[in-house]
Every structure is written in C-alpha cells, then in structure tokens.
PDB file of C-alpha atoms in Angstrom:
ATOM      1  CA  UNK A   1       0.000   0.000   0.000  1.00  0.00           C
ATOM      2  CA  UNK A   2       1.595   3.229  -1.133  1.00  0.00           C
ATOM      3  CA  UNK A   3       2.183   5.841   1.516  1.00  0.00           C
ATOM      4  CA  UNK A   4      -0.066   8.901   1.354  1.00  0.00           C
ATOM      5  CA  UNK A   5       1.843  12.147   0.899  1.00  0.00           C
ATOM      6  CA  UNK A   6       1.753  14.663   3.719  1.00  0.00           C
ATOM      7  CA  UNK A   7       0.258  18.050   2.967  1.00  0.00           C
ATOM      8  CA  UNK A   8       1.735  20.898   4.978  1.00  0.00           C
ATOM      9  CA  UNK A   9      -0.235  24.096   5.248  1.00  0.00           C
ATOM     10  CA  UNK A  10       1.690  27.156   6.328  1.00  0.00           C
ATOM     11  CA  UNK A  11      -0.742  29.058   8.534  1.00  0.00           C
ATOM     12  CA  UNK A  12       1.678  31.821   9.486  1.00  0.00           C
ATOM     13  CA  UNK A  13       0.229  35.253   8.838  1.00  0.00           C
ATOM     14  CA  UNK A  14       3.571  36.988   8.345  1.00  0.00           C
ATOM     15  CA  UNK A  15       6.609  36.201   6.176  1.00  0.00           C
ATOM     16  CA  UNK A  16      10.195  36.006   7.383  1.00  0.00           C
ATOM     17  CA  UNK A  17      10.568  39.715   6.528  1.00  0.00           C
ATOM     18  CA  UNK A  18       7.597  40.631   8.714  1.00  0.00           C
ATOM     19  CA  UNK A  19       5.182  41.336   5.875  1.00  0.00           C
ATOM     20  CA  UNK A  20       1.571  40.223   5.962  1.00  0.00           C
ATOM     21  CA  UNK A  21       0.846  37.176   3.859  1.00  0.00           C
ATOM     22  CA  UNK A  22      -2.249  37.372   1.627  1.00  0.00           C
ATOM     23  CA  UNK A  23      -2.593  33.647   1.016  1.00  0.00           C
ATOM     24  CA  UNK A  24      -3.303  32.816   4.650  1.00  0.00           C
ATOM     25  CA  UNK A  25      -6.612  31.023   4.977  1.00  0.00           C
ATOM     26  CA  UNK A  26      -8.978  33.091   7.006  1.00  0.00           C
ATOM     27  CA  UNK A  27     -10.389  31.717  10.195  1.00  0.00           C
ATOM     28  CA  UNK A  28     -13.742  30.068   9.762  1.00  0.00           C
ATOM     29  CA  UNK A  29     -16.601  32.341  10.664  1.00  0.00           C
ATOM     30  CA  UNK A  30     -18.667  30.814  13.461  1.00  0.00           C
ATOM     31  CA  UNK A  31     -22.221  30.103  12.598  1.00  0.00           C
ATOM     32  CA  UNK A  32     -24.674  32.361  14.407  1.00  0.00           C
ATOM     33  CA  UNK A  33     -26.504  30.636  17.196  1.00  0.00           C
ATOM     34  CA  UNK A  34     -30.014  31.454  18.162  1.00  0.00           C
ATOM     35  CA  UNK A  35     -30.257  32.255  21.868  1.00  0.00           C
ATOM     36  CA  UNK A  36     -33.504  31.654  23.564  1.00  0.00           C
ATOM     37  CA  UNK A  37     -34.500  34.414  26.052  1.00  0.00           C
ATOM     38  CA  UNK A  38     -34.346  33.445  29.680  1.00  0.00           C
ATOM     39  CA  UNK A  39     -38.004  34.252  30.143  1.00  0.00           C
ATOM     40  CA  UNK A  40     -38.980  31.728  27.438  1.00  0.00           C
ATOM     41  CA  UNK A  41     -36.690  29.075  28.899  1.00  0.00           C
ATOM     42  CA  UNK A  42     -38.200  29.604  32.311  1.00  0.00           C
ATOM     43  CA  UNK A  43     -41.692  29.414  30.878  1.00  0.00           C
ATOM     44  CA  UNK A  44     -40.939  26.139  29.061  1.00  0.00           C
ATOM     45  CA  UNK A  45     -39.133  24.552  32.029  1.00  0.00           C
ATOM     46  CA  UNK A  46     -41.246  22.145  34.062  1.00  0.00           C
ATOM     47  CA  UNK A  47     -42.242  23.152  37.599  1.00  0.00           C
ATOM     48  CA  UNK A  48     -39.772  21.283  39.787  1.00  0.00           C
ATOM     49  CA  UNK A  49     -38.251  21.947  43.165  1.00  0.00           C
ATOM     50  CA  UNK A  50     -35.469  24.176  41.734  1.00  0.00           C
ATOM     51  CA  UNK A  51     -35.428  27.950  41.504  1.00  0.00           C
ATOM     52  CA  UNK A  52     -38.082  29.648  39.431  1.00  0.00           C
ATOM     53  CA  UNK A  53     -38.159  32.935  37.597  1.00  0.00           C
ATOM     54  CA  UNK A  54     -40.675  35.246  39.209  1.00  0.00           C
ATOM     55  CA  UNK A  55     -41.761  38.238  37.180  1.00  0.00           C
ATOM     56  CA  UNK A  56     -42.933  41.294  39.088  1.00  0.00           C
ATOM     57  CA  UNK A  57     -45.956  43.268  37.902  1.00  0.00           C
ATOM     58  CA  UNK A  58     -45.361  46.583  36.212  1.00  0.00           C
ATOM     59  CA  UNK A  59     -47.182  48.518  38.946  1.00  0.00           C
ATOM     60  CA  UNK A  60     -47.215  47.693  42.624  1.00  0.00           C
ATOM     61  CA  UNK A  61     -50.498  48.620  44.330  1.00  0.00           C
ATOM     62  CA  UNK A  62     -50.041  50.988  47.265  1.00  0.00           C
ATOM     63  CA  UNK A  63     -50.180  49.438  50.700  1.00  0.00           C
ATOM     64  CA  UNK A  64     -53.334  50.007  52.656  1.00  0.00           C
ATOM     65  CA  UNK A  65     -52.853  52.478  55.501  1.00  0.00           C
ATOM     66  CA  UNK A  66     -52.676  50.757  58.854  1.00  0.00           C
ATOM     67  CA  UNK A  67     -54.603  52.041  61.798  1.00  0.00           C
ATOM     68  CA  UNK A  68     -52.528  53.779  64.392  1.00  0.00           C
ATOM     69  CA  UNK A  69     -51.760  51.909  67.580  1.00  0.00           C
ATOM     70  CA  UNK A  70     -53.260  54.710  69.589  1.00  0.00           C
ATOM     71  CA  UNK A  71     -56.673  54.171  67.984  1.00  0.00           C
ATOM     72  CA  UNK A  72     -56.685  50.496  68.947  1.00  0.00           C
ATOM     73  CA  UNK A  73     -55.764  51.178  72.553  1.00  0.00           C
ATOM     74  CA  UNK A  74     -58.012  54.227  72.818  1.00  0.00           C
ATOM     75  CA  UNK A  75     -60.579  53.741  75.459  1.00  0.00           C
ATOM     76  CA  UNK A  76     -58.898  50.652  76.940  1.00  0.00           C
ATOM     77  CA  UNK A  77     -58.232  52.467  80.189  1.00  0.00           C
ATOM     78  CA  UNK A  78     -61.747  53.874  80.243  1.00  0.00           C
ATOM     79  CA  UNK A  79     -63.327  50.454  79.718  1.00  0.00           C
ATOM     80  CA  UNK A  80     -61.061  48.636  82.193  1.00  0.00           C
ATOM     81  CA  UNK A  81     -63.736  48.641  84.874  1.00  0.00           C
ATOM     82  CA  UNK A  82     -66.306  47.156  82.493  1.00  0.00           C
ATOM     83  CA  UNK A  83     -63.965  44.276  81.606  1.00  0.00           C
ATOM     84  CA  UNK A  84     -63.447  43.190  85.219  1.00  0.00           C
ATOM     85  CA  UNK A  85     -65.417  40.097  86.211  1.00  0.00           C
ATOM     86  CA  UNK A  86     -68.350  40.690  88.505  1.00  0.00           C
ATOM     87  CA  UNK A  87     -67.714  39.487  92.050  1.00  0.00           C
ATOM     88  CA  UNK A  88     -70.397  37.816  94.094  1.00  0.00           C
ATOM     89  CA  UNK A  89     -71.128  38.624  97.714  1.00  0.00           C
ATOM     90  CA  UNK A  90     -69.949  35.145  98.755  1.00  0.00           C
ATOM     91  CA  UNK A  91     -66.556  35.622  97.072  1.00  0.00           C
ATOM     92  CA  UNK A  92     -66.032  38.977  98.741  1.00  0.00           C
ATOM     93  CA  UNK A  93     -67.013  37.622 102.144  1.00  0.00           C
ATOM     94  CA  UNK A  94     -64.778  34.538 101.856  1.00  0.00           C
ATOM     95  CA  UNK A  95     -61.713  36.587 100.918  1.00  0.00           C
ATOM     96  CA  UNK A  96     -62.348  39.086 103.710  1.00  0.00           C
ATOM     97  CA  UNK A  97     -62.786  36.322 106.291  1.00  0.00           C
ATOM     98  CA  UNK A  98     -59.564  34.594 105.167  1.00  0.00           C
ATOM     99  CA  UNK A  99     -57.714  37.919 105.289  1.00  0.00           C
ATOM    100  CA  UNK A 100     -58.916  38.662 108.827  1.00  0.00           C
ATOM    101  CA  UNK A 101     -57.991  35.165 110.023  1.00  0.00           C
ATOM    102  CA  UNK A 102     -54.491  35.555 108.579  1.00  0.00           C
ATOM    103  CA  UNK A 103     -54.055  38.884 110.356  1.00  0.00           C
ATOM    104  CA  UNK A 104     -55.106  37.325 113.660  1.00  0.00           C
ATOM    105  CA  UNK A 105     -52.558  34.522 113.316  1.00  0.00           C
ATOM    106  CA  UNK A 106     -49.859  37.010 112.310  1.00  0.00           C
ATOM    107  CA  UNK A 107     -50.570  39.265 115.294  1.00  0.00           C
ATOM    108  CA  UNK A 108     -50.523  36.269 117.636  1.00  0.00           C
ATOM    109  CA  UNK A 109     -47.128  35.161 116.299  1.00  0.00           C
ATOM    110  CA  UNK A 110     -45.691  38.661 116.700  1.00  0.00           C
ATOM    111  CA  UNK A 111     -46.942  39.015 120.278  1.00  0.00           C
ATOM    112  CA  UNK A 112     -45.566  35.589 121.206  1.00  0.00           C
ATOM    113  CA  UNK A 113     -42.067  36.663 120.157  1.00  0.00           C
ATOM    114  CA  UNK A 114     -42.321  40.210 121.522  1.00  0.00           C
ATOM    115  CA  UNK A 115     -43.916  40.022 124.925  1.00  0.00           C
ATOM    116  CA  UNK A 116     -45.526  43.277 125.908  1.00  0.00           C
ATOM    117  CA  UNK A 117     -45.797  44.531 122.335  1.00  0.00           C
ATOM    118  CA  UNK A 118     -48.900  46.581 121.772  1.00  0.00           C
ATOM    119  CA  UNK A 119     -51.248  45.968 118.902  1.00  0.00           C
ATOM    120  CA  UNK A 120     -50.930  48.672 116.203  1.00  0.00           C
ATOM    121  CA  UNK A 121     -53.800  51.147 116.095  1.00  0.00           C
ATOM    122  CA  UNK A 122     -56.505  50.541 113.510  1.00  0.00           C
ATOM    123  CA  UNK A 123     -56.370  52.327 110.190  1.00  0.00           C
ATOM    124  CA  UNK A 124     -58.789  55.242 110.051  1.00  0.00           C
ATOM    125  CA  UNK A 125     -59.619  57.908 107.510  1.00  0.00           C
ATOM    126  CA  UNK A 126     -57.509  60.407 109.405  1.00  0.00           C
ATOM    127  CA  UNK A 127     -54.507  58.067 109.447  1.00  0.00           C
ATOM    128  CA  UNK A 128     -54.761  57.624 105.661  1.00  0.00           C
ATOM    129  CA  UNK A 129     -54.726  61.392 105.119  1.00  0.00           C
ATOM    130  CA  UNK A 130     -51.885  61.696 107.639  1.00  0.00           C
ATOM    131  CA  UNK A 131     -49.760  59.218 105.648  1.00  0.00           C
ATOM    132  CA  UNK A 132     -50.290  61.110 102.400  1.00  0.00           C
ATOM    133  CA  UNK A 133     -49.620  64.388 104.207  1.00  0.00           C
ATOM    134  CA  UNK A 134     -46.235  63.205 105.506  1.00  0.00           C
ATOM    135  CA  UNK A 135     -45.169  61.972 102.061  1.00  0.00           C
ATOM    136  CA  UNK A 136     -46.050  65.318 100.479  1.00  0.00           C
ATOM    137  CA  UNK A 137     -44.272  67.178 103.272  1.00  0.00           C
ATOM    138  CA  UNK A 138     -41.068  65.198 102.646  1.00  0.00           C
ATOM    139  CA  UNK A 139     -41.237  66.031  98.927  1.00  0.00           C
ATOM    140  CA  UNK A 140     -41.426  69.707  99.865  1.00  0.00           C
ATOM    141  CA  UNK A 141     -38.247  69.422 101.949  1.00  0.00           C
ATOM    142  CA  UNK A 142     -39.950  69.396 105.329  1.00  0.00           C
ATOM    143  CA  UNK A 143     -37.914  66.435 106.635  1.00  0.00           C
ATOM    144  CA  UNK A 144     -34.467  67.968 106.029  1.00  0.00           C
ATOM    145  CA  UNK A 145     -32.164  68.679 108.950  1.00  0.00           C
ATOM    146  CA  UNK A 146     -31.580  72.335 109.849  1.00  0.00           C
ATOM    147  CA  UNK A 147     -28.626  73.853 108.001  1.00  0.00           C
ATOM    148  CA  UNK A 148     -28.534  71.097 105.357  1.00  0.00           C
ATOM    149  CA  UNK A 149     -29.432  71.566 101.669  1.00  0.00           C
ATOM    150  CA  UNK A 150     -32.978  70.553 100.916  1.00  0.00           C
ATOM    151  CA  UNK A 151     -33.914  68.248  98.046  1.00  0.00           C
ATOM    152  CA  UNK A 152     -37.425  68.940  96.813  1.00  0.00           C
ATOM    153  CA  UNK A 153     -39.790  67.277  94.339  1.00  0.00           C
ATOM    154  CA  UNK A 154     -42.505  69.802  93.443  1.00  0.00           C
ATOM    155  CA  UNK A 155     -44.224  67.552  90.892  1.00  0.00           C
ATOM    156  CA  UNK A 156     -44.331  64.627  93.298  1.00  0.00           C
ATOM    157  CA  UNK A 157     -45.705  66.881  96.033  1.00  0.00           C
ATOM    158  CA  UNK A 158     -48.353  68.143  93.643  1.00  0.00           C
ATOM    159  CA  UNK A 159     -49.526  64.586  92.960  1.00  0.00           C
ATOM    160  CA  UNK A 160     -49.781  63.847  96.670  1.00  0.00           C
ATOM    161  CA  UNK A 161     -51.767  67.057  97.270  1.00  0.00           C
ATOM    162  CA  UNK A 162     -54.116  66.138  94.418  1.00  0.00           C
ATOM    163  CA  UNK A 163     -54.550  62.646  95.901  1.00  0.00           C
ATOM    164  CA  UNK A 164     -55.511  64.073  99.292  1.00  0.00           C
ATOM    165  CA  UNK A 165     -57.924  66.459  97.588  1.00  0.00           C
ATOM    166  CA  UNK A 166     -59.571  63.589  95.678  1.00  0.00           C
ATOM    167  CA  UNK A 167     -59.930  61.480  98.835  1.00  0.00           C
ATOM    168  CA  UNK A 168     -61.423  64.375 100.800  1.00  0.00           C
ATOM    169  CA  UNK A 169     -63.841  65.250  97.992  1.00  0.00           C
ATOM    170  CA  UNK A 170     -65.062  61.643  97.804  1.00  0.00           C
ATOM    171  CA  UNK A 171     -65.595  61.531 101.561  1.00  0.00           C
ATOM    172  CA  UNK A 172     -67.596  64.756 101.795  1.00  0.00           C
ATOM    173  CA  UNK A 173     -70.759  64.307 103.790  1.00  0.00           C
ATOM    174  CA  UNK A 174     -69.319  61.323 105.696  1.00  0.00           C
ATOM    175  CA  UNK A 175     -66.671  63.131 107.743  1.00  0.00           C
ATOM    176  CA  UNK A 176     -66.886  64.191 111.338  1.00  0.00           C
ATOM    177  CA  UNK A 177     -66.167  67.832 112.268  1.00  0.00           C
ATOM    178  CA  UNK A 178     -62.723  66.832 113.563  1.00  0.00           C
ATOM    179  CA  UNK A 179     -61.888  64.979 110.335  1.00  0.00           C
ATOM    180  CA  UNK A 180     -63.003  67.920 108.198  1.00  0.00           C
ATOM    181  CA  UNK A 181     -60.887  70.317 110.260  1.00  0.00           C
ATOM    182  CA  UNK A 182     -57.851  68.041 110.013  1.00  0.00           C
ATOM    183  CA  UNK A 183     -58.170  67.706 106.214  1.00  0.00           C
ATOM    184  CA  UNK A 184     -58.588  71.453 105.739  1.00  0.00           C
ATOM    185  CA  UNK A 185     -55.522  72.173 107.875  1.00  0.00           C
ATOM    186  CA  UNK A 186     -53.422  69.537 106.075  1.00  0.00           C
ATOM    187  CA  UNK A 187     -54.299  70.831 102.604  1.00  0.00           C
ATOM    188  CA  UNK A 188     -53.763  74.458 103.676  1.00  0.00           C
ATOM    189  CA  UNK A 189     -50.282  73.714 105.022  1.00  0.00           C
ATOM    190  CA  UNK A 190     -49.256  71.654 101.992  1.00  0.00           C
ATOM    191  CA  UNK A 191     -50.481  74.237  99.505  1.00  0.00           C
ATOM    192  CA  UNK A 192     -48.649  77.004 101.353  1.00  0.00           C
ATOM    193  CA  UNK A 193     -45.486  74.889 101.356  1.00  0.00           C
ATOM    194  CA  UNK A 194     -45.865  74.198  97.629  1.00  0.00           C
ATOM    195  CA  UNK A 195     -46.175  77.932  96.888  1.00  0.00           C
ATOM    196  CA  UNK A 196     -43.115  78.683  99.019  1.00  0.00           C
ATOM    197  CA  UNK A 197     -40.977  76.059  97.259  1.00  0.00           C
ATOM    198  CA  UNK A 198     -41.988  77.047  93.725  1.00  0.00           C
ATOM    199  CA  UNK A 199     -41.407  80.749  94.446  1.00  0.00           C
ATOM    200  CA  UNK A 200     -37.945  80.034  95.848  1.00  0.00           C
ATOM    201  CA  UNK A 201     -37.064  77.950  92.820  1.00  0.00           C
ATOM    202  CA  UNK A 202     -38.261  80.718  90.498  1.00  0.00           C
ATOM    203  CA  UNK A 203     -36.133  83.308  92.298  1.00  0.00           C
ATOM    204  CA  UNK A 204     -33.046  81.094  92.156  1.00  0.00           C
ATOM    205  CA  UNK A 205     -33.585  80.446  88.430  1.00  0.00           C
ATOM    206  CA  UNK A 206     -33.909  84.187  87.784  1.00  0.00           C
ATOM    207  CA  UNK A 207     -30.744  84.876  89.792  1.00  0.00           C
ATOM    208  CA  UNK A 208     -28.760  82.284  87.807  1.00  0.00           C
ATOM    209  CA  UNK A 209     -30.030  83.735  84.541  1.00  0.00           C
ATOM    210  CA  UNK A 210     -28.965  87.224  85.659  1.00  0.00           C
ATOM    211  CA  UNK A 211     -25.381  86.115  86.265  1.00  0.00           C
ATOM    212  CA  UNK A 212     -24.767  85.813  82.527  1.00  0.00           C
ATOM    213  CA  UNK A 213     -25.989  89.350  81.745  1.00  0.00           C
ATOM    214  CA  UNK A 214     -23.402  92.186  81.621  1.00  0.00           C
ATOM    215  CA  UNK A 215     -23.735  94.524  84.559  1.00  0.00           C
ATOM    216  CA  UNK A 216     -26.228  92.286  86.366  1.00  0.00           C
ATOM    217  CA  UNK A 217     -25.696  91.691  90.095  1.00  0.00           C
ATOM    218  CA  UNK A 218     -24.465  88.289  91.137  1.00  0.00           C
ATOM    219  CA  UNK A 219     -27.104  85.761  92.099  1.00  0.00           C
ATOM    220  CA  UNK A 220     -27.210  82.614  94.185  1.00  0.00           C
ATOM    221  CA  UNK A 221     -24.754  79.942  93.144  1.00  0.00           C
ATOM    222  CA  UNK A 222     -25.512  76.261  92.855  1.00  0.00           C
ATOM    223  CA  UNK A 223     -28.602  74.374  91.770  1.00  0.00           C
ATOM    224  CA  UNK A 224     -32.196  74.950  92.740  1.00  0.00           C
ATOM    225  CA  UNK A 225     -31.814  73.375  96.165  1.00  0.00           C
ATOM    226  CA  UNK A 226     -33.445  75.160  99.065  1.00  0.00           C
ATOM    227  CA  UNK A 227     -31.547  75.891 102.270  1.00  0.00           C
ATOM    228  CA  UNK A 228     -33.565  76.942 105.282  1.00  0.00           C
TER     229      UNK A 228
END
C-alpha cells in the first residue's frame, strides 16, 4: 500500500521579513446561534423543586394604611372597669374572712415573740390622710435637717396634694367635724409649702439667669436646692 503524501499548510500570517501574507486562509466564521431568552426558557421549564423565575408586575399597588396603635388602645383604660369580672357577695365575704384570720394569726405570732408589744392602732380615715400628708411634706423638703441643703420634688408633692384632695372630695358628707378640720388644715399647710418652694425655685432660676448678663448683680450659686 503506497504511503499517502503529507500536505503541509503554512498558517503563518507573516513572512520572514515581517510582511503580511495574503494567502493565509482566514479563520472560519462561526455560525450564528439562536439564543432563547431566559423568560422563554423559564416558561418552558417544568415546575420542579429548583429555583423559578418570578416576574414582578409593572405597577405595585399601594399598601393600605394601617390604623394607628393609639386608635386600637383608645378607650382601653376607660373600659377597664367594664372588663373586670363581677364578684359575688360570697366571694367577697370569703376573701375578707380569710384575710382577717391571717391577720389574727400574724398578730398572735408577733406578740408571742415580743412580749408586751402593743397591737398597732386601727387604720382610720384620718390616718390615711396623715400618711399622704407626711409623704407630700417630705417632697417639699420638710424632713431635712436644719442647716442642710434641701432636696425637693414639686411635681411629686403636687400629685400627693391632688390625691388628698380627691380622697377628701369623695368623703364629703361622711366626715366628722374633727376629720373635716384636720383635712382642711393639712391641705392648707401643703399648699402654702408648695407655693413657698416654687417661688424660691423661680427666684433662684432668675438669679442664675442674671449672672450671665453684663452689669447684672451676682445671684445665688448652685442648683435649685433650698436651704432653710
């Protein structure tokens, strides 16, 4: 079998002198391929567990306005009393009897360990007002030692005064002459103390503000603490 001759094709584009060769076979032009859009491929693909192409609508509808939280909770505090379960007379009596029995056992245990200890006085309307009065007086600086700076809480004192006023107003018509006199004296003293504290604080604030003005006399140094 005769040997087939070898055919050598010189594919170099340049000659030995560096000139461009014109007989070089050009590279084959690739045939154009038709690309299928991704949307069509996704539409033709079967629905399997893999990822899917999700197309969004051209226009997104506006979200519906949500009601404010304040509107939902509005009136919840006002209707709290209506939501409480109604108590029967038997339930109230049973709880009161159990409470009184527990107090008796507690008092007996205290007296057995402290021989000679006196039983605390019963709680009365006047003692309730007295407790609120002392708390308001402390907030107005009435419990400070002489010569020491006083720490006051005008807003807290105001709340205590308003509480005493509400209690006294609810009890009108059921108070004895002594109880009415005590409540009037307590409120008068607390209101006078409140006016004194707020006026002192206002004067101290004005004095501190005047220190920064040219030519103004020097005021009281320090914070709005009251020293008696």
